Coordinates of C-alpha atoms in Angstrom, one line a residue:
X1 CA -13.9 34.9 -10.3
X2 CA -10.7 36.5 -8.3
X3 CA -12.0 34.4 -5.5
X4 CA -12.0 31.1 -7.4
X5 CA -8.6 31.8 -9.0
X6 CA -7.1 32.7 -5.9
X7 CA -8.3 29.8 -4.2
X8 CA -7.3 27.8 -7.0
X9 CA -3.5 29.0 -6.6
X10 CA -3.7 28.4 -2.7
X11 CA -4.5 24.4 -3.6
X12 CA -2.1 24.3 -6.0
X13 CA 0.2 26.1 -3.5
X14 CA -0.7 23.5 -1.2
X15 CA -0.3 20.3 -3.5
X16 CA 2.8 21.4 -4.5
X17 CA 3.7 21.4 -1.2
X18 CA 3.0 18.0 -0.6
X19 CA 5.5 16.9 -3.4
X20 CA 7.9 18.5 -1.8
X21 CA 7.3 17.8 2.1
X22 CA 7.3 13.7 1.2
X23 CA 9.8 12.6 -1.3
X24 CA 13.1 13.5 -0.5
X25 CA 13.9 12.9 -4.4
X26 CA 12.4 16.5 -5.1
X27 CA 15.8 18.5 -5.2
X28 CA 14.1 21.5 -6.9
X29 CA 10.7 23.5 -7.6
X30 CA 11.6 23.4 -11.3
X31 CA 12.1 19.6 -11.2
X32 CA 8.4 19.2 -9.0
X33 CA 6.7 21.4 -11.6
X34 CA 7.9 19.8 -14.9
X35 CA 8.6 16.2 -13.9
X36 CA 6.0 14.8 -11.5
X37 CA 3.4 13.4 -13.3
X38 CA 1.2 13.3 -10.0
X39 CA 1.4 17.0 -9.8
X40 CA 0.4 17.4 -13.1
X41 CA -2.7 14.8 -12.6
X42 CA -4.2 16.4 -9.7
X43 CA -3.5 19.8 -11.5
X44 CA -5.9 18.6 -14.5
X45 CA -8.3 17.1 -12.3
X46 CA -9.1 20.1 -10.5
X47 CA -10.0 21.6 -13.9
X48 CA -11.9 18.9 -14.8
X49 CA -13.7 18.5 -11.5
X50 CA -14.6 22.5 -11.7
X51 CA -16.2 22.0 -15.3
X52 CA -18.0 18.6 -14.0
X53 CA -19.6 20.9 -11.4
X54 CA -21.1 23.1 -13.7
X55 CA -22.7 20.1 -15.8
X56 CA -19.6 20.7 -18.6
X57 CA -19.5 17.1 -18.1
X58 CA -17.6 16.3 -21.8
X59 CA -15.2 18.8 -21.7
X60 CA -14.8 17.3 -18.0
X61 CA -13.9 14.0 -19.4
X62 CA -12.0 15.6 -22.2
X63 CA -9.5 16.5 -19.9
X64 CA -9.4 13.7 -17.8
X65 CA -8.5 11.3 -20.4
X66 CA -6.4 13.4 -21.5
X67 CA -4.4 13.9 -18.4
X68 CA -5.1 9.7 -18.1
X69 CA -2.6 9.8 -21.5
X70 CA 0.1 12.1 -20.6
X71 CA 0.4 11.1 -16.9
X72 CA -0.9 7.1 -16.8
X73 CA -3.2 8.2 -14.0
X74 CA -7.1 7.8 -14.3
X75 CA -9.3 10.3 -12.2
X76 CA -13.1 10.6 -13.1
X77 CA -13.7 14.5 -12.6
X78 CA -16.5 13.5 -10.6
X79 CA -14.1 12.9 -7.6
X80 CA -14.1 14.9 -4.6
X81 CA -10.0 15.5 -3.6
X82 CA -9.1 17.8 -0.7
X83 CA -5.6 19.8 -0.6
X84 CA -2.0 18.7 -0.3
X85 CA -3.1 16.1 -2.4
X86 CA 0.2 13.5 -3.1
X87 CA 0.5 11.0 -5.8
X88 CA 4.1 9.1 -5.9
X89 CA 5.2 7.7 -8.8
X90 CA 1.6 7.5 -10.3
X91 CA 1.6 4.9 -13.2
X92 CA -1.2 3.4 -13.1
X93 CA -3.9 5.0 -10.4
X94 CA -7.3 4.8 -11.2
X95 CA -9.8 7.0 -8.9
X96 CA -13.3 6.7 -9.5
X97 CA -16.1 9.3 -10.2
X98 CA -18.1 8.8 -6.6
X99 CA -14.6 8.9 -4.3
X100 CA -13.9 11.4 -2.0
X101 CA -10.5 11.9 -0.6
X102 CA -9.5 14.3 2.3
X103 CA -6.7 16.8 3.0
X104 CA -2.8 15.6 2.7
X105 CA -3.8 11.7 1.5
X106 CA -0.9 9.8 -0.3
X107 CA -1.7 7.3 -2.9
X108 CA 1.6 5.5 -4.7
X109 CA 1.9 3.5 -8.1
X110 CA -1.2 1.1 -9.1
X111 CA -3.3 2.1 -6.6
X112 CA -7.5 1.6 -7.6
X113 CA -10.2 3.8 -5.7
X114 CA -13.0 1.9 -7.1
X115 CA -16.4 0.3 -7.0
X116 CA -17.6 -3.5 -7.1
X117 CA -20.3 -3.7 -9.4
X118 CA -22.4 -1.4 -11.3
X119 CA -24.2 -0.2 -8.5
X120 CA -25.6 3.6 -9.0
X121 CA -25.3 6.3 -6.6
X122 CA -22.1 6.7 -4.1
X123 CA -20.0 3.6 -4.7
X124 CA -16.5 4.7 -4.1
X125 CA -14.5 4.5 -1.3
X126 CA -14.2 7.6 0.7
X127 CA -10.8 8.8 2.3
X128 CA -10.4 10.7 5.7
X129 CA -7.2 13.3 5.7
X130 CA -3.7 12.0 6.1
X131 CA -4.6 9.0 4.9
X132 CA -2.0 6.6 3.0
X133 CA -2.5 3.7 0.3
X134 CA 0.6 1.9 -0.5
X135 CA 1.4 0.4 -4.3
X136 CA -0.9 -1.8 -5.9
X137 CA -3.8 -1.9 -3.0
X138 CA -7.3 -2.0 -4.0
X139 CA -10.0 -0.1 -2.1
X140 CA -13.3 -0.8 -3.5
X141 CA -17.3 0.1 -2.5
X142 CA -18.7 3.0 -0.8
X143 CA -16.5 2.5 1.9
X144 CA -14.9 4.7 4.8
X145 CA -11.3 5.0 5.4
X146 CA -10.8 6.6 8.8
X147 CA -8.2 9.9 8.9
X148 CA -4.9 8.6 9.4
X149 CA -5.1 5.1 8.5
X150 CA -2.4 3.4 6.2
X151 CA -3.2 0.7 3.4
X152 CA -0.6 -1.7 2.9
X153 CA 1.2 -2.8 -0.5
X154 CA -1.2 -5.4 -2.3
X155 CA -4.3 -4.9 -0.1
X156 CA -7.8 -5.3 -1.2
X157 CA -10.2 -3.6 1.2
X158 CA -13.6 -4.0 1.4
X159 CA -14.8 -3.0 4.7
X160 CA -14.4 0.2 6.8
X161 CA -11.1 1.1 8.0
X162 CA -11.0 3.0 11.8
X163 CA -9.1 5.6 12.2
X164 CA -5.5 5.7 12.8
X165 CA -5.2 2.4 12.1
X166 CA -2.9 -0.3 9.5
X167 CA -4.8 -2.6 7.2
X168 CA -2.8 -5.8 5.3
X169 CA -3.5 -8.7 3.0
X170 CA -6.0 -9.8 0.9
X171 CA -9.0 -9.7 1.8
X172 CA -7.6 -6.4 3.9
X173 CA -7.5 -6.9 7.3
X174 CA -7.0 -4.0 10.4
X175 CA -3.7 -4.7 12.3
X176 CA -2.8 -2.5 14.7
X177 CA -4.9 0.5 15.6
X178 CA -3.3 3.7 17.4
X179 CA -0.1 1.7 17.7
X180 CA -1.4 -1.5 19.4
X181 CA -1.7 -4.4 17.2
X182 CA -5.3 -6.1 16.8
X183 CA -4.9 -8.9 15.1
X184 CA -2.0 -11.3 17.1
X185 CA -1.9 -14.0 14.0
X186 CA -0.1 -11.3 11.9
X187 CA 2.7 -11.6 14.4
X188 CA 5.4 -13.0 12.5
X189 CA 7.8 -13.4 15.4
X190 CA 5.9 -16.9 16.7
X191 CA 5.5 -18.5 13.5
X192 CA 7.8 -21.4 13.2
X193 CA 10.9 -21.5 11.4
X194 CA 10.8 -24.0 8.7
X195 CA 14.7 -24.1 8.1
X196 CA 15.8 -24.0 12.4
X197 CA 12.3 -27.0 12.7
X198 CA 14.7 -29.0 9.8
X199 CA 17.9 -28.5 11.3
X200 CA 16.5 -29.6 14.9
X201 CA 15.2 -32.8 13.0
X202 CA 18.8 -33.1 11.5
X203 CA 20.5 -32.9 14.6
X204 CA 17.9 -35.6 16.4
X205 CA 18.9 -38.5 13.8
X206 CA 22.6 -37.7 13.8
X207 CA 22.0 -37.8 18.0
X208 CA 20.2 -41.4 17.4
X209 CA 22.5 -42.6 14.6
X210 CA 25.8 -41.4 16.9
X211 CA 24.1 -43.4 19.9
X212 CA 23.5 -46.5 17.3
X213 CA 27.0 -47.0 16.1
X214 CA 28.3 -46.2 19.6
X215 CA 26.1 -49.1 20.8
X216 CA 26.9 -51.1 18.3
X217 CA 30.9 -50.6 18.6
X218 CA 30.6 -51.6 22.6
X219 CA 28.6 -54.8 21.5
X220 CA 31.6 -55.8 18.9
X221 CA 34.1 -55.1 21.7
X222 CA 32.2 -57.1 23.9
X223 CA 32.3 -59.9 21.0
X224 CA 35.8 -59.9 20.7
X225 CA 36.9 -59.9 24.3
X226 CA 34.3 -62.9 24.7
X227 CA 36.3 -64.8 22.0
X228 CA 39.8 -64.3 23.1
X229 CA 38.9 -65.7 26.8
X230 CA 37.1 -68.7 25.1
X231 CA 40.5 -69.3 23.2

């Protein structure tokens, strides 16, 4: 029992931590402690996820809905979640019962760890350390998300993710991988510009139009110095 408490404290220490390390808003422990609904999430789950292993599985639930109603953040105490554990902001997180998330992974507002059907057995993504999921992605299936990989804002992933890499859009796509980008449609930089394409048009017919009247203003001189040598 000592050891359990004490290792208990040392992920607490740990997750704590976390807040503190990555958002520069934390000022002060006291603020971290009382105000951070993600703290306070991850601190419930870990109760909940220590009475789920030992079959207490409706006081497990108990607690995690609970926690779902004072924080706005959904984990199933089935869920496997390593230390220094950060969730930003919070509202709206949904983790599901067969995930299993590494040391020092980030998850911010409206993020989903979920599955795509009713499928039993492991059907939850699974998260390698120092991994980050921005607001509002979607990871869904028994999936793996390489260590040091970042989700962006929006995504839905369905697939693996490699290590170290940077997945986008909808349906998620890999990017750039240990800094070198995979994926060379993504770069923005030669996609037209719709407004410099119009102004180039613009400037063509006022080029044509200039050249029309100037053509047609030599033709009327023309006109008028034939009829003043005929008179």
């Amino acid at each position: 029992m000592i050891r359990i408490i004490r290792e208990g404290w040392e992920t607490f220490l740990t997750d704590f931590r976390a807040v503190k390390e990555q958002d520069p808003a934390a000022r002060h422990w006291a603020e971290i402690l009382f105000t951070y609904s993600g703290l306070h999430a991850i601190c419930f789950h870990r109760i909940a996820h220590f009475l789920f292993r030992r079959k207490q599985f409706f006081l497990a639930r108990l607690i995690s809905q609970w926690s779902r109603f004072l924080t706005g953040i959904e984990i199933h105490p089935g869920a496997v979640i390593g230390k220094g554990f950060f969730i930003d902001h919070g509202m709206g997180v949904v983790i599901g019962e067969t995930c299993e998330i590494g040391d020092h992974v980030t998850l911010y507002q409206g993020v989903t760890l979920g599955g795509t059907g009713k499928e039993k057995g492991k059907r939850h993504p699974t998260l390698g350390n120092h991994v980050m999921v921005s607001s509002g992605a979607k990871v869904l299936g028994a999936i793996q998300v390489g260590s040091g990989a970042k989700i962006g804002a929006g995504a839905v992933v369905l697939r693996n993710v490699p290590p170290d890499s940077t997945v986008v859009g909808v349906p998620g796509r890999v990017v750039s991988q240990n800094g070198v980008r995979m994926d060379p449609a993504w770069d923005f930089s030669q996609v037209p510009d719709p407004v410099a394409q119009s102004m180039k048009r613009m400037q063509n017919e006022l080029f044509l139009l200039w050249m029309t009247i100037n053509r047609a203003d030599d033709r009327l001189k023309q006109m008028e110095q034939e009829k003043a040598k005929v008179q």
